[in-house]
Amino acid sequence: MLVFLLPSGSAAANPVLQASVGPGFTITLKDSNGANVRHVDPGTYDVHVVDQGVEHNFHLQGPNVDEATSIEDTGEVTWTVTFVDGVYHFQCDAHATQMKGDFAAGTATIEPPPPPPPPPPPPPSGFAKGTKLKGTVGPGFSISLKDGAGKTARKVHVGRTYTITVTDKSAIHNFHVTGKGVNKKTVVGKKQKATWKVKFKKGTYRFRCDSHPTIMKGSFKAS
């Protein structure tokens, strides 16, 4: 009977995982393809650790495993560990809430990260942009009230403080805004500028030229 002996060293090498911590606030555990480790098969592995942070360390723990480098030192080390069914955790002990990760072995699973929060709802449509309004009257028979984007102001927020800057470009007109709690106007008879700070209550507000109220007028709502 012939007996064949395998040469020493022919046993398959352990799979290698690459662990890294630092420089900066980075900590990773990757497989041989460079992908972040999320799941491994049970068995024996070599974990090669590169510790590049004098204020960090790499601490691997879980069922049957508890290995850590020093926080104060840097360097490289290889641990031979055996993973069984379960969840494993790695972290920097000095910054455990910021620098950490988890992976599962065998039949164990880890919960997927929670989905990101939904984006905030868009601001209500139609409201004036910003809190600065620009009123203009003249030259000619023109009157307008515009928002910070230069668009006609049709709706404002209740309770907010708005600054209305009025440019009166004609001596025969004025700019007069009225509504709940508001009654502001320039004077007919001279060109002028005025600035008013107002808070609007729910309702409709109107602006006009008092000399020509039927043809020079406008309105907006507060809600």
mmCIF file of C-alpha atoms in Angstrom:
data_model
loop_
_atom_site.group_PDB
_atom_site.id
_atom_site.type_symbol
_atom_site.label_atom_id
_atom_site.label_comp_id
_atom_site.label_asym_id
_atom_site.label_seq_id
_atom_site.Cartn_x
_atom_site.Cartn_y
_atom_site.Cartn_z
ATOM 1 C CA MET A 1 0.000 0.000 0.000
ATOM 2 C CA LEU A 2 1.334 3.398 -0.988
ATOM 3 C CA VAL A 3 0.971 6.301 1.352
ATOM 4 C CA PHE A 4 1.293 9.881 0.032
ATOM 5 C CA LEU A 5 2.336 12.555 2.489
ATOM 6 C CA LEU A 6 1.401 16.158 1.803
ATOM 7 C CA PRO A 7 4.365 18.492 2.130
ATOM 8 C CA SER A 8 4.289 20.755 5.189
ATOM 9 C CA GLY A 9 2.757 24.199 4.603
ATOM 10 C CA SER A 10 0.290 22.974 1.966
ATOM 11 C CA ALA A 11 -2.755 23.710 4.149
ATOM 12 C CA ALA A 12 -4.883 26.557 2.846
ATOM 13 C CA ALA A 13 -3.997 29.920 4.379
ATOM 14 C CA ASN A 14 -6.564 31.685 6.499
ATOM 15 C CA PRO A 15 -8.668 34.359 4.773
ATOM 16 C CA VAL A 16 -7.285 37.804 5.546
ATOM 17 C CA LEU A 17 -9.304 40.840 6.626
ATOM 18 C CA GLN A 18 -7.687 44.272 6.521
ATOM 19 C CA ALA A 19 -8.393 46.552 9.471
ATOM 20 C CA SER A 20 -7.368 50.199 9.545
ATOM 21 C CA VAL A 21 -7.742 53.063 12.002
ATOM 22 C CA GLY A 22 -6.527 56.621 11.450
ATOM 23 C CA PRO A 23 -5.095 58.913 10.432
ATOM 24 C CA GLY A 24 -7.941 61.194 11.304
ATOM 25 C CA PHE A 25 -11.306 59.850 12.409
ATOM 26 C CA THR A 26 -11.502 56.843 10.078
ATOM 27 C CA ILE A 27 -11.904 53.174 10.952
ATOM 28 C CA THR A 28 -12.538 50.354 8.475
ATOM 29 C CA LEU A 29 -12.569 46.585 8.103
ATOM 30 C CA LYS A 30 -12.302 45.329 4.526
ATOM 31 C CA ASP A 31 -12.137 41.958 2.780
ATOM 32 C CA SER A 32 -9.608 40.815 0.194
ATOM 33 C CA ASN A 33 -11.534 42.666 -2.527
ATOM 34 C CA GLY A 34 -11.377 45.964 -0.635
ATOM 35 C CA ALA A 35 -15.087 45.922 0.215
ATOM 36 C CA ASN A 36 -16.347 46.830 3.664
ATOM 37 C CA VAL A 37 -17.039 43.678 5.676
ATOM 38 C CA ARG A 38 -20.725 43.215 6.411
ATOM 39 C CA HIS A 39 -20.889 39.397 6.648
ATOM 40 C CA VAL A 40 -18.365 36.553 6.883
ATOM 41 C CA ASP A 41 -18.621 32.782 6.936
ATOM 42 C CA PRO A 42 -17.793 31.137 10.263
ATOM 43 C CA GLY A 43 -14.179 30.059 10.514
ATOM 44 C CA THR A 44 -10.645 31.168 11.273
ATOM 45 C CA TYR A 45 -9.356 34.445 9.825
ATOM 46 C CA ASP A 46 -6.235 36.550 10.007
ATOM 47 C CA VAL A 47 -7.101 40.160 10.806
ATOM 48 C CA HIS A 48 -4.271 42.446 9.729
ATOM 49 C CA VAL A 49 -4.525 45.743 11.610
ATOM 50 C CA VAL A 50 -2.837 48.971 10.545
ATOM 51 C CA ASP A 51 -3.087 51.459 13.420
ATOM 52 C CA GLN A 52 -2.094 54.940 12.220
ATOM 53 C CA GLY A 53 -3.547 57.108 14.993
ATOM 54 C CA VAL A 54 -1.795 58.043 18.218
ATOM 55 C CA GLU A 55 -5.182 58.979 19.681
ATOM 56 C CA HIS A 56 -7.088 55.991 18.293
ATOM 57 C CA ASN A 57 -7.098 52.215 18.494
ATOM 58 C CA PHE A 58 -8.787 49.283 16.774
ATOM 59 C CA HIS A 59 -10.868 47.109 19.082
ATOM 60 C CA LEU A 60 -12.575 43.994 17.678
ATOM 61 C CA GLN A 61 -15.022 42.125 19.863
ATOM 62 C CA GLY A 62 -17.788 39.563 19.631
ATOM 63 C CA PRO A 63 -18.376 35.877 20.394
ATOM 64 C CA ASN A 64 -14.979 34.284 21.276
ATOM 65 C CA VAL A 65 -13.113 37.436 20.153
ATOM 66 C CA ASP A 66 -11.764 40.432 22.084
ATOM 67 C CA GLU A 67 -8.643 41.982 20.562
ATOM 68 C CA ALA A 68 -7.433 45.581 20.695
ATOM 69 C CA THR A 69 -4.454 47.727 19.829
ATOM 70 C CA SER A 70 -3.153 50.469 22.106
ATOM 71 C CA ILE A 71 -4.620 53.954 21.917
ATOM 72 C CA GLU A 72 -1.246 55.641 22.417
ATOM 73 C CA ASP A 73 0.814 53.567 19.962
ATOM 74 C CA THR A 74 0.809 53.072 16.194
ATOM 75 C CA GLY A 75 1.948 50.110 14.148
ATOM 76 C CA GLU A 76 0.752 46.860 12.585
ATOM 77 C CA VAL A 77 -0.389 43.579 14.087
ATOM 78 C CA THR A 78 -2.105 40.417 12.863
ATOM 79 C CA TRP A 79 -4.637 38.555 14.969
ATOM 80 C CA THR A 80 -5.769 35.018 14.180
ATOM 81 C CA VAL A 81 -9.391 34.784 15.282
ATOM 82 C CA THR A 82 -12.244 32.342 14.859
ATOM 83 C CA PHE A 83 -15.655 33.735 14.044
ATOM 84 C CA VAL A 84 -18.804 31.817 14.967
ATOM 85 C CA ASP A 85 -22.456 32.605 14.356
ATOM 86 C CA GLY A 86 -23.033 36.039 15.837
ATOM 87 C CA VAL A 87 -22.600 39.772 15.486
ATOM 88 C CA TYR A 88 -19.159 41.380 15.809
ATOM 89 C CA HIS A 89 -18.313 44.987 16.544
ATOM 90 C CA PHE A 90 -15.219 47.103 16.010
ATOM 91 C CA GLN A 91 -14.527 50.583 17.319
ATOM 92 C CA CYS A 92 -11.991 53.104 18.508
ATOM 93 C CA ASP A 93 -12.319 52.989 22.277
ATOM 94 C CA ALA A 94 -11.456 56.683 22.567
ATOM 95 C CA HIS A 95 -14.216 57.693 20.131
ATOM 96 C CA ALA A 96 -16.680 54.821 20.345
ATOM 97 C CA THR A 97 -19.719 56.799 19.234
ATOM 98 C CA GLN A 98 -18.027 58.225 16.127
ATOM 99 C CA MET A 99 -15.665 55.493 14.959
ATOM 100 C CA LYS A 100 -17.344 52.094 14.830
ATOM 101 C CA GLY A 101 -18.733 49.329 12.657
ATOM 102 C CA ASP A 102 -20.518 45.972 12.808
ATOM 103 C CA PHE A 103 -20.629 42.765 10.795
ATOM 104 C CA ALA A 104 -22.285 39.381 11.132
ATOM 105 C CA ALA A 105 -20.932 35.846 10.892
ATOM 106 C CA GLY A 106 -22.768 32.735 9.758
ATOM 107 C CA THR A 107 -26.502 32.722 10.295
ATOM 108 C CA ALA A 108 -26.504 36.008 12.201
ATOM 109 C CA THR A 109 -27.635 39.225 10.569
ATOM 110 C CA ILE A 110 -27.345 42.894 11.412
ATOM 111 C CA GLU A 111 -30.101 45.396 11.031
ATOM 112 C CA PRO A 112 -29.716 47.599 7.962
ATOM 113 C CA PRO A 113 -29.078 51.246 8.750
ATOM 114 C CA PRO A 114 -32.262 53.281 9.089
ATOM 115 C CA PRO A 115 -33.325 55.150 5.976
ATOM 116 C CA PRO A 116 -32.384 58.808 5.851
ATOM 117 C CA PRO A 117 -35.047 61.187 7.117
ATOM 118 C CA PRO A 118 -37.379 62.525 4.451
ATOM 119 C CA PRO A 119 -36.494 65.912 3.044
ATOM 120 C CA PRO A 120 -38.278 68.831 4.651
ATOM 121 C CA PRO A 121 -41.499 69.795 2.936
ATOM 122 C CA PRO A 122 -41.205 72.616 0.428
ATOM 123 C CA PRO A 123 -42.309 76.007 1.637
ATOM 124 C CA PRO A 124 -45.928 76.825 0.904
ATOM 125 C CA SER A 125 -46.270 77.995 -2.663
ATOM 126 C CA GLY A 126 -47.152 81.523 -3.571
ATOM 127 C CA PHE A 127 -45.619 83.273 -0.573
ATOM 128 C CA ALA A 128 -43.382 86.268 -1.051
ATOM 129 C CA LYS A 129 -39.692 85.396 -0.939
ATOM 130 C CA GLY A 130 -37.891 86.841 2.064
ATOM 131 C CA THR A 131 -39.202 89.456 4.453
ATOM 132 C CA LYS A 132 -38.325 92.546 2.448
ATOM 133 C CA LEU A 133 -40.989 94.076 0.226
ATOM 134 C CA LYS A 134 -40.405 96.892 -2.221
ATOM 135 C CA GLY A 135 -43.220 99.310 -3.020
ATOM 136 C CA THR A 136 -42.956 101.614 -6.013
ATOM 137 C CA VAL A 137 -45.304 104.309 -7.314
ATOM 138 C CA GLY A 138 -44.655 106.307 -10.472
ATOM 139 C CA PRO A 139 -43.329 107.561 -12.692
ATOM 140 C CA GLY A 140 -46.501 107.632 -14.677
ATOM 141 C CA PHE A 141 -49.543 105.773 -13.442
ATOM 142 C CA SER A 142 -47.805 102.682 -12.138
ATOM 143 C CA ILE A 143 -47.855 101.160 -8.659
ATOM 144 C CA SER A 144 -46.427 97.830 -7.494
ATOM 145 C CA LEU A 145 -45.318 95.780 -4.500
ATOM 146 C CA LYS A 146 -42.602 93.196 -5.102
ATOM 147 C CA ASP A 147 -40.792 90.623 -2.944
ATOM 148 C CA GLY A 148 -37.089 89.886 -2.521
ATOM 149 C CA ALA A 149 -37.005 87.985 -5.818
ATOM 150 C CA GLY A 150 -38.489 90.930 -7.711
ATOM 151 C CA LYS A 151 -41.833 89.192 -8.186
ATOM 152 C CA THR A 152 -45.225 90.689 -7.454
ATOM 153 C CA ALA A 153 -46.065 90.027 -3.801
ATOM 154 C CA ARG A 154 -49.364 88.165 -3.639
ATOM 155 C CA LYS A 155 -49.121 86.355 -0.282
ATOM 156 C CA VAL A 156 -47.231 86.974 2.990
ATOM 157 C CA HIS A 157 -46.892 85.053 6.237
ATOM 158 C CA VAL A 158 -49.004 85.982 9.220
ATOM 159 C CA GLY A 159 -47.021 87.159 12.246
ATOM 160 C CA ARG A 160 -43.707 87.718 10.494
ATOM 161 C CA THR A 161 -42.086 91.120 10.576
ATOM 162 C CA TYR A 162 -41.750 92.528 7.065
ATOM 163 C CA THR A 163 -39.813 95.590 5.966
ATOM 164 C CA ILE A 164 -41.571 97.590 3.257
ATOM 165 C CA THR A 165 -39.322 100.037 1.444
ATOM 166 C CA VAL A 166 -41.314 102.488 -0.658
ATOM 167 C CA THR A 167 -39.944 104.586 -3.489
ATOM 168 C CA ASP A 168 -42.382 107.328 -4.485
ATOM 169 C CA LYS A 169 -41.198 108.615 -7.866
ATOM 170 C CA SER A 170 -43.971 111.110 -8.591
ATOM 171 C CA ALA A 171 -45.165 114.310 -6.901
ATOM 172 C CA ILE A 172 -48.755 113.629 -7.928
ATOM 173 C CA HIS A 173 -49.024 110.132 -6.409
ATOM 174 C CA ASN A 174 -48.493 108.382 -3.113
ATOM 175 C CA PHE A 175 -48.232 104.811 -1.842
ATOM 176 C CA HIS A 176 -50.841 103.812 0.724
ATOM 177 C CA VAL A 177 -51.111 100.277 2.198
ATOM 178 C CA THR A 178 -54.019 99.294 4.443
ATOM 179 C CA GLY A 179 -55.419 96.226 6.153
ATOM 180 C CA LYS A 180 -55.809 94.715 9.627
ATOM 181 C CA GLY A 181 -53.491 96.660 11.921
ATOM 182 C CA VAL A 182 -51.711 98.427 9.036
ATOM 183 C CA ASN A 183 -52.276 101.920 7.655
ATOM 184 C CA LYS A 184 -49.079 103.330 6.162
ATOM 185 C CA LYS A 185 -48.713 105.936 3.433
ATOM 186 C CA THR A 186 -46.452 108.471 1.821
ATOM 187 C CA VAL A 187 -47.566 112.036 1.191
ATOM 188 C CA VAL A 188 -49.144 113.206 -2.058
ATOM 189 C CA GLY A 189 -47.234 116.198 -3.420
ATOM 190 C CA LYS A 190 -43.576 115.192 -3.346
ATOM 191 C CA LYS A 191 -41.169 112.469 -4.362
ATOM 192 C CA GLN A 192 -39.896 110.565 -1.365
ATOM 193 C CA LYS A 193 -38.746 107.297 0.166
ATOM 194 C CA ALA A 194 -40.095 105.562 3.249
ATOM 195 C CA THR A 195 -39.375 102.369 5.194
ATOM 196 C CA TRP A 196 -41.977 100.651 7.345
ATOM 197 C CA LYS A 197 -41.771 97.550 9.535
ATOM 198 C CA VAL A 198 -45.100 95.765 9.802
ATOM 199 C CA LYS A 199 -46.631 92.519 10.997
ATOM 200 C CA PHE A 200 -49.592 91.232 9.052
ATOM 201 C CA LYS A 201 -52.689 89.544 10.417
ATOM 202 C CA LYS A 202 -54.727 87.037 8.495
ATOM 203 C CA GLY A 203 -56.707 88.758 5.789
ATOM 204 C CA THR A 204 -56.466 90.845 2.643
ATOM 205 C CA TYR A 205 -54.301 93.956 2.398
ATOM 206 C CA ARG A 206 -54.566 96.619 -0.258
ATOM 207 C CA PHE A 207 -52.281 99.305 -1.614
ATOM 208 C CA ARG A 208 -53.203 102.272 -3.802
ATOM 209 C CA CYS A 209 -52.465 105.818 -4.822
ATOM 210 C CA ASP A 210 -54.929 107.998 -2.926
ATOM 211 C CA SER A 211 -55.128 110.449 -5.837
ATOM 212 C CA HIS A 212 -56.044 107.741 -8.333
ATOM 213 C CA PRO A 213 -57.482 104.845 -6.264
ATOM 214 C CA THR A 214 -59.515 103.298 -9.070
ATOM 215 C CA ILE A 215 -56.686 102.885 -11.554
ATOM 216 C CA MET A 216 -53.600 102.609 -9.334
ATOM 217 C CA LYS A 217 -54.159 99.781 -6.883
ATOM 218 C CA GLY A 218 -53.219 96.263 -5.866
ATOM 219 C CA SER A 219 -53.737 93.697 -3.122
ATOM 220 C CA PHE A 220 -52.142 90.718 -1.359
ATOM 221 C CA LYS A 221 -53.151 88.232 1.294
ATOM 222 C CA ALA A 222 -51.662 87.275 4.650
ATOM 223 C CA SER A 223 -52.111 83.657 5.751
#
